[in-house]
Amino acid sequence: MSFRIGQGFDVHRLVEGRPCILCGVEIPYPKGLLGHSDADAASHALMDAILGAACAGDIGQLFPDKDPAYKDADSMELLKKVLAHPSVAPYRVVNADITIIAQAPKIAPYREEMQERLRAALHCDAVSVKATTTEKLGFTGRGEGIAASAVVLLAGQ
Ligand code: MG
């Protein structure tokens, strides 16, 4: 058995007129995340962690933001593609731990639903979604954007 660890990080800007989707769950909020895809920063950090663990590049390479195929793409569908990547498919996810960094909206009411979506997508029970503010400091603290980081452990033969 071999183990591979990976980490990922992502940021998207908060703007009006966009949905606020994190870990595949839409959160009611006056602003949403700007990006070529659905801009789900938490799922993006998770995908980069998985790709990093498998030494398989990053989501910018896999899903270029110039490619119209990924316009408003559902990041949970992109996650399926990441898991099917030839360098990732030989591994299973042992656990995943995500931290969402946002002053607002409040993540806690949606945490269980987020974990459930990711547990199903990853075929893994040990999925953790956490959230923190930055005490009103920096771009996340001013509500200009949301950041997310993720760590994942993969196991394979
Ligand atoms: Mg992103």
JSON list of C-alpha atoms and ligand atoms in Angstrom, two decimals:
[
{"chain": "A", "resi": 1, "resn": "MET", "atom": "CA", "xyz": [0.00, 0.00, 0.00]},
{"chain": "A", "resi": 2, "resn": "SER", "atom": "CA", "xyz": [1.31, 3.45, -0.86]},
{"chain": "A", "resi": 3, "resn": "PHE", "atom": "CA", "xyz": [0.01, 6.75, 0.45]},
{"chain": "A", "resi": 4, "resn": "ARG", "atom": "CA", "xyz": [0.07, 10.12, -1.29]},
{"chain": "A", "resi": 5, "resn": "ILE", "atom": "CA", "xyz": [-0.77, 13.45, 0.33]},
{"chain": "A", "resi": 6, "resn": "GLY", "atom": "CA", "xyz": [-1.83, 16.57, -1.56]},
{"chain": "A", "resi": 7, "resn": "GLN", "atom": "CA", "xyz": [-2.86, 20.10, -0.76]},
{"chain": "A", "resi": 8, "resn": "GLY", "atom": "CA", "xyz": [-4.79, 22.71, -2.73]},
{"chain": "A", "resi": 9, "resn": "PHE", "atom": "CA", "xyz": [-5.74, 26.35, -2.40]},
{"chain": "A", "resi": 10, "resn": "ASP", "atom": "CA", "xyz": [-8.14, 28.58, -4.32]},
{"chain": "A", "resi": 11, "resn": "VAL", "atom": "CA", "xyz": [-9.70, 32.03, -4.22]},
{"chain": "A", "resi": 12, "resn": "HIS", "atom": "CA", "xyz": [-12.66, 33.52, -6.07]},
{"chain": "A", "resi": 13, "resn": "ARG", "atom": "CA", "xyz": [-14.00, 37.06, -5.99]},
{"chain": "A", "resi": 14, "resn": "LEU", "atom": "CA", "xyz": [-17.47, 37.74, -4.53]},
{"chain": "A", "resi": 15, "resn": "VAL", "atom": "CA", "xyz": [-19.70, 39.72, -6.89]},
{"chain": "A", "resi": 16, "resn": "GLU", "atom": "CA", "xyz": [-23.39, 40.47, -7.28]},
{"chain": "A", "resi": 17, "resn": "GLY", "atom": "CA", "xyz": [-25.43, 38.45, -9.76]},
{"chain": "A", "resi": 18, "resn": "ARG", "atom": "CA", "xyz": [-23.69, 35.11, -9.26]},
{"chain": "A", "resi": 19, "resn": "PRO", "atom": "CA", "xyz": [-24.67, 32.07, -7.18]},
{"chain": "A", "resi": 20, "resn": "CYS", "atom": "CA", "xyz": [-22.59, 31.29, -4.10]},
{"chain": "A", "resi": 21, "resn": "ILE", "atom": "CA", "xyz": [-21.70, 27.60, -4.49]},
{"chain": "A", "resi": 22, "resn": "LEU", "atom": "CA", "xyz": [-19.27, 25.88, -2.13]},
{"chain": "A", "resi": 23, "resn": "CYS", "atom": "CA", "xyz": [-18.67, 22.11, -2.01]},
{"chain": "A", "resi": 24, "resn": "GLY", "atom": "CA", "xyz": [-21.50, 21.73, -4.51]},
{"chain": "A", "resi": 25, "resn": "VAL", "atom": "CA", "xyz": [-24.03, 23.41, -2.21]},
{"chain": "A", "resi": 26, "resn": "GLU", "atom": "CA", "xyz": [-25.68, 26.71, -3.18]},
{"chain": "A", "resi": 27, "resn": "ILE", "atom": "CA", "xyz": [-25.79, 29.10, -0.23]},
{"chain": "A", "resi": 28, "resn": "PRO", "atom": "CA", "xyz": [-28.42, 31.86, -0.24]},
{"chain": "A", "resi": 29, "resn": "TYR", "atom": "CA", "xyz": [-26.39, 35.10, -0.20]},
{"chain": "A", "resi": 30, "resn": "PRO", "atom": "CA", "xyz": [-26.67, 38.44, -2.04]},
{"chain": "A", "resi": 31, "resn": "LYS", "atom": "CA", "xyz": [-23.31, 37.84, -3.73]},
{"chain": "A", "resi": 32, "resn": "GLY", "atom": "CA", "xyz": [-21.74, 34.87, -5.44]},
{"chain": "A", "resi": 33, "resn": "LEU", "atom": "CA", "xyz": [-18.37, 33.70, -6.70]},
{"chain": "A", "resi": 34, "resn": "LEU", "atom": "CA", "xyz": [-17.02, 34.99, -9.99]},
{"chain": "A", "resi": 35, "resn": "GLY", "atom": "CA", "xyz": [-15.24, 32.59, -12.32]},
{"chain": "A", "resi": 36, "resn": "HIS", "atom": "CA", "xyz": [-15.35, 30.79, -15.63]},
{"chain": "A", "resi": 37, "resn": "SER", "atom": "CA", "xyz": [-16.91, 27.70, -14.03]},
{"chain": "A", "resi": 38, "resn": "ASP", "atom": "CA", "xyz": [-19.34, 27.86, -11.10]},
{"chain": "A", "resi": 39, "resn": "ALA", "atom": "CA", "xyz": [-16.32, 29.22, -9.16]},
{"chain": "A", "resi": 40, "resn": "ASP", "atom": "CA", "xyz": [-16.74, 26.75, -6.28]},
{"chain": "A", "resi": 41, "resn": "ALA", "atom": "CA", "xyz": [-13.47, 27.62, -4.56]},
{"chain": "A", "resi": 42, "resn": "ALA", "atom": "CA", "xyz": [-13.77, 24.80, -2.03]},
{"chain": "A", "resi": 43, "resn": "SER", "atom": "CA", "xyz": [-14.22, 22.10, -4.67]},
{"chain": "A", "resi": 44, "resn": "HIS", "atom": "CA", "xyz": [-11.40, 23.65, -6.68]},
{"chain": "A", "resi": 45, "resn": "ALA", "atom": "CA", "xyz": [-9.03, 23.47, -3.72]},
{"chain": "A", "resi": 46, "resn": "LEU", "atom": "CA", "xyz": [-10.07, 19.85, -3.17]},
{"chain": "A", "resi": 47, "resn": "MET", "atom": "CA", "xyz": [-9.48, 18.94, -6.84]},
{"chain": "A", "resi": 48, "resn": "ASP", "atom": "CA", "xyz": [-6.03, 20.54, -6.78]},
{"chain": "A", "resi": 49, "resn": "ALA", "atom": "CA", "xyz": [-5.22, 18.59, -3.61]},
{"chain": "A", "resi": 50, "resn": "ILE", "atom": "CA", "xyz": [-6.21, 15.32, -5.30]},
{"chain": "A", "resi": 51, "resn": "LEU", "atom": "CA", "xyz": [-4.28, 16.18, -8.47]},
{"chain": "A", "resi": 52, "resn": "GLY", "atom": "CA", "xyz": [-1.31, 17.25, -6.36]},
{"chain": "A", "resi": 53, "resn": "ALA", "atom": "CA", "xyz": [-1.28, 13.97, -4.47]},
{"chain": "A", "resi": 54, "resn": "ALA", "atom": "CA", "xyz": [-1.26, 12.10, -7.78]},
{"chain": "A", "resi": 55, "resn": "CYS", "atom": "CA", "xyz": [1.37, 14.43, -9.32]},
{"chain": "A", "resi": 56, "resn": "ALA", "atom": "CA", "xyz": [-1.15, 15.03, -12.11]},
{"chain": "A", "resi": 57, "resn": "GLY", "atom": "CA", "xyz": [-0.91, 18.79, -12.60]},
{"chain": "A", "resi": 58, "resn": "ASP", "atom": "CA", "xyz": [-3.69, 21.15, -11.58]},
{"chain": "A", "resi": 59, "resn": "ILE", "atom": "CA", "xyz": [-7.25, 22.07, -12.55]},
{"chain": "A", "resi": 60, "resn": "GLY", "atom": "CA", "xyz": [-6.00, 25.05, -14.58]},
{"chain": "A", "resi": 61, "resn": "GLN", "atom": "CA", "xyz": [-4.27, 22.55, -16.89]},
{"chain": "A", "resi": 62, "resn": "LEU", "atom": "CA", "xyz": [-7.15, 20.08, -16.94]},
{"chain": "A", "resi": 63, "resn": "PHE", "atom": "CA", "xyz": [-9.98, 22.56, -17.33]},
{"chain": "A", "resi": 64, "resn": "PRO", "atom": "CA", "xyz": [-8.57, 25.74, -18.97]},
{"chain": "A", "resi": 65, "resn": "ASP", "atom": "CA", "xyz": [-10.61, 28.86, -18.25]},
{"chain": "A", "resi": 66, "resn": "LYS", "atom": "CA", "xyz": [-10.35, 29.78, -21.94]},
{"chain": "A", "resi": 67, "resn": "ASP", "atom": "CA", "xyz": [-12.22, 26.61, -22.91]},
{"chain": "A", "resi": 68, "resn": "PRO", "atom": "CA", "xyz": [-15.93, 27.33, -23.52]},
{"chain": "A", "resi": 69, "resn": "ALA", "atom": "CA", "xyz": [-16.69, 23.72, -22.50]},
{"chain": "A", "resi": 70, "resn": "TYR", "atom": "CA", "xyz": [-16.11, 24.75, -18.89]},
{"chain": "A", "resi": 71, "resn": "LYS", "atom": "CA", "xyz": [-18.18, 27.97, -18.93]},
{"chain": "A", "resi": 72, "resn": "ASP", "atom": "CA", "xyz": [-20.38, 27.85, -15.79]},
{"chain": "A", "resi": 73, "resn": "ALA", "atom": "CA", "xyz": [-19.28, 24.21, -15.34]},
{"chain": "A", "resi": 74, "resn": "ASP", "atom": "CA", "xyz": [-20.59, 22.33, -12.30]},
{"chain": "A", "resi": 75, "resn": "SER", "atom": "CA", "xyz": [-17.46, 21.76, -10.22]},
{"chain": "A", "resi": 76, "resn": "MET", "atom": "CA", "xyz": [-18.91, 18.52, -8.84]},
{"chain": "A", "resi": 77, "resn": "GLU", "atom": "CA", "xyz": [-18.87, 17.20, -12.42]},
{"chain": "A", "resi": 78, "resn": "LEU", "atom": "CA", "xyz": [-15.27, 18.39, -12.79]},
{"chain": "A", "resi": 79, "resn": "LEU", "atom": "CA", "xyz": [-14.47, 16.50, -9.57]},
{"chain": "A", "resi": 80, "resn": "LYS", "atom": "CA", "xyz": [-15.76, 13.30, -11.20]},
{"chain": "A", "resi": 81, "resn": "LYS", "atom": "CA", "xyz": [-13.38, 13.91, -14.12]},
{"chain": "A", "resi": 82, "resn": "VAL", "atom": "CA", "xyz": [-10.48, 14.46, -11.71]},
{"chain": "A", "resi": 83, "resn": "LEU", "atom": "CA", "xyz": [-11.24, 11.16, -9.95]},
{"chain": "A", "resi": 84, "resn": "ALA", "atom": "CA", "xyz": [-11.34, 9.42, -13.34]},
{"chain": "A", "resi": 85, "resn": "HIS", "atom": "CA", "xyz": [-7.98, 10.92, -14.40]},
{"chain": "A", "resi": 86, "resn": "PRO", "atom": "CA", "xyz": [-5.60, 8.03, -15.26]},
{"chain": "A", "resi": 87, "resn": "SER", "atom": "CA", "xyz": [-3.08, 9.15, -12.61]},
{"chain": "A", "resi": 88, "resn": "VAL", "atom": "CA", "xyz": [-5.78, 9.48, -9.91]},
{"chain": "A", "resi": 89, "resn": "ALA", "atom": "CA", "xyz": [-8.03, 6.50, -10.68]},
{"chain": "A", "resi": 90, "resn": "PRO", "atom": "CA", "xyz": [-5.64, 3.87, -9.23]},
{"chain": "A", "resi": 91, "resn": "TYR", "atom": "CA", "xyz": [-5.97, 5.54, -5.82]},
{"chain": "A", "resi": 92, "resn": "ARG", "atom": "CA", "xyz": [-8.81, 5.79, -3.32]},
{"chain": "A", "resi": 93, "resn": "VAL", "atom": "CA", "xyz": [-9.40, 8.79, -1.09]},
{"chain": "A", "resi": 94, "resn": "VAL", "atom": "CA", "xyz": [-8.59, 7.95, 2.54]},
{"chain": "A", "resi": 95, "resn": "ASN", "atom": "CA", "xyz": [-9.71, 11.32, 3.91]},
{"chain": "A", "resi": 96, "resn": "ALA", "atom": "CA", "xyz": [-10.15, 14.93, 2.85]},
{"chain": "A", "resi": 97, "resn": "ASP", "atom": "CA", "xyz": [-10.09, 18.06, 5.00]},
{"chain": "A", "resi": 98, "resn": "ILE", "atom": "CA", "xyz": [-11.25, 21.40, 3.60]},
{"chain": "A", "resi": 99, "resn": "THR", "atom": "CA", "xyz": [-11.13, 24.84, 5.21]},
{"chain": "A", "resi": 100, "resn": "ILE", "atom": "CA", "xyz": [-13.32, 27.60, 3.78]},
{"chain": "A", "resi": 101, "resn": "ILE", "atom": "CA", "xyz": [-12.05, 31.10, 4.60]},
{"chain": "A", "resi": 102, "resn": "ALA", "atom": "CA", "xyz": [-14.89, 33.62, 4.47]},
{"chain": "A", "resi": 103, "resn": "GLN", "atom": "CA", "xyz": [-16.16, 36.50, 6.58]},
{"chain": "A", "resi": 104, "resn": "ALA", "atom": "CA", "xyz": [-19.66, 35.77, 5.21]},
{"chain": "A", "resi": 105, "resn": "PRO", "atom": "CA", "xyz": [-21.87, 33.93, 4.46]},
{"chain": "A", "resi": 106, "resn": "LYS", "atom": "CA", "xyz": [-22.02, 31.67, 7.50]},
{"chain": "A", "resi": 107, "resn": "ILE", "atom": "CA", "xyz": [-20.90, 28.18, 6.45]},
{"chain": "A", "resi": 108, "resn": "ALA", "atom": "CA", "xyz": [-21.93, 26.18, 9.54]},
{"chain": "A", "resi": 109, "resn": "PRO", "atom": "CA", "xyz": [-25.62, 25.72, 8.56]},
{"chain": "A", "resi": 110, "resn": "TYR", "atom": "CA", "xyz": [-24.51, 24.11, 5.28]},
{"chain": "A", "resi": 111, "resn": "ARG", "atom": "CA", "xyz": [-21.55, 22.13, 6.53]},
{"chain": "A", "resi": 112, "resn": "GLU", "atom": "CA", "xyz": [-23.28, 18.76, 6.91]},
{"chain": "A", "resi": 113, "resn": "GLU", "atom": "CA", "xyz": [-24.84, 19.02, 3.43]},
{"chain": "A", "resi": 114, "resn": "MET", "atom": "CA", "xyz": [-21.42, 19.92, 1.99]},
{"chain": "A", "resi": 115, "resn": "GLN", "atom": "CA", "xyz": [-19.78, 16.96, 3.69]},
{"chain": "A", "resi": 116, "resn": "GLU", "atom": "CA", "xyz": [-22.53, 14.65, 2.46]},
{"chain": "A", "resi": 117, "resn": "ARG", "atom": "CA", "xyz": [-22.09, 15.82, -1.15]},
{"chain": "A", "resi": 118, "resn": "LEU", "atom": "CA", "xyz": [-18.35, 15.29, -0.95]},
{"chain": "A", "resi": 119, "resn": "ARG", "atom": "CA", "xyz": [-18.61, 11.94, 0.84]},
{"chain": "A", "resi": 120, "resn": "ALA", "atom": "CA", "xyz": [-20.80, 10.71, -2.02]},
{"chain": "A", "resi": 121, "resn": "ALA", "atom": "CA", "xyz": [-18.56, 12.18, -4.72]},
{"chain": "A", "resi": 122, "resn": "LEU", "atom": "CA", "xyz": [-15.33, 10.85, -3.20]},
{"chain": "A", "resi": 123, "resn": "HIS", "atom": "CA", "xyz": [-16.77, 7.47, -2.08]},
{"chain": "A", "resi": 124, "resn": "CYS", "atom": "CA", "xyz": [-15.19, 8.23, 1.27]},
{"chain": "A", "resi": 125, "resn": "ASP", "atom": "CA", "xyz": [-16.73, 8.69, 4.73]},
{"chain": "A", "resi": 126, "resn": "ALA", "atom": "CA", "xyz": [-13.88, 10.70, 6.24]},
{"chain": "A", "resi": 127, "resn": "VAL", "atom": "CA", "xyz": [-14.61, 14.12, 4.74]},
{"chain": "A", "resi": 128, "resn": "SER", "atom": "CA", "xyz": [-14.31, 17.24, 6.86]},
{"chain": "A", "resi": 129, "resn": "VAL", "atom": "CA", "xyz": [-15.44, 20.75, 5.91]},
{"chain": "A", "resi": 130, "resn": "LYS", "atom": "CA", "xyz": [-14.43, 23.53, 8.27]},
{"chain": "A", "resi": 131, "resn": "ALA", "atom": "CA", "xyz": [-14.78, 27.30, 8.05]},
{"chain": "A", "resi": 132, "resn": "THR", "atom": "CA", "xyz": [-13.02, 30.28, 9.52]},
{"chain": "A", "resi": 133, "resn": "THR", "atom": "CA", "xyz": [-13.14, 34.05, 9.18]},
{"chain": "A", "resi": 134, "resn": "THR", "atom": "CA", "xyz": [-10.02, 36.18, 9.06]},
{"chain": "A", "resi": 135, "resn": "GLU", "atom": "CA", "xyz": [-11.31, 38.54, 11.77]},
{"chain": "A", "resi": 136, "resn": "LYS", "atom": "CA", "xyz": [-12.25, 41.11, 9.09]},
{"chain": "A", "resi": 137, "resn": "LEU", "atom": "CA", "xyz": [-8.62, 41.27, 7.93]},
{"chain": "A", "resi": 138, "resn": "GLY", "atom": "CA", "xyz": [-7.54, 41.09, 4.29]},
{"chain": "A", "resi": 139, "resn": "PHE", "atom": "CA", "xyz": [-9.64, 40.48, 1.19]},
{"chain": "A", "resi": 140, "resn": "THR", "atom": "CA", "xyz": [-11.66, 37.68, 2.77]},
{"chain": "A", "resi": 141, "resn": "GLY", "atom": "CA", "xyz": [-12.25, 39.79, 5.85]},
{"chain": "A", "resi": 142, "resn": "ARG", "atom": "CA", "xyz": [-13.54, 42.67, 3.72]},
{"chain": "A", "resi": 143, "resn": "GLY", "atom": "CA", "xyz": [-15.90, 40.29, 1.94]},
{"chain": "A", "resi": 144, "resn": "GLU", "atom": "CA", "xyz": [-14.20, 40.77, -1.42]},
{"chain": "A", "resi": 145, "resn": "GLY", "atom": "CA", "xyz": [-13.69, 37.07, -1.96]},
{"chain": "A", "resi": 146, "resn": "ILE", "atom": "CA", "xyz": [-13.72, 33.58, -0.51]},
{"chain": "A", "resi": 147, "resn": "ALA", "atom": "CA", "xyz": [-10.66, 31.36, -0.17]},
{"chain": "A", "resi": 148, "resn": "ALA", "atom": "CA", "xyz": [-10.42, 27.63, 0.48]},
{"chain": "A", "resi": 149, "resn": "SER", "atom": "CA", "xyz": [-7.67, 25.19, 1.25]},
{"chain": "A", "resi": 150, "resn": "ALA", "atom": "CA", "xyz": [-7.76, 21.42, 1.17]},
{"chain": "A", "resi": 151, "resn": "VAL", "atom": "CA", "xyz": [-5.64, 18.47, 2.17]},
{"chain": "A", "resi": 152, "resn": "VAL", "atom": "CA", "xyz": [-6.27, 14.96, 0.93]},
{"chain": "A", "resi": 153, "resn": "LEU", "atom": "CA", "xyz": [-4.72, 11.55, 1.49]},
{"chain": "A", "resi": 154, "resn": "LEU", "atom": "CA", "xyz": [-4.83, 8.97, -1.29]},
{"chain": "A", "resi": 155, "resn": "ALA", "atom": "CA", "xyz": [-4.02, 5.29, -0.94]},
{"chain": "A", "resi": 156, "resn": "GLY", "atom": "CA", "xyz": [-3.06, 2.93, -3.73]},
{"chain": "A", "resi": 157, "resn": "GLN", "atom": "CA", "xyz": [-1.15, -0.23, -4.45]},
{"chain": "B", "resi": 1, "resn": "MG", "atom": "MG", "xyz": [-10.94, 28.24, -8.88]}
]
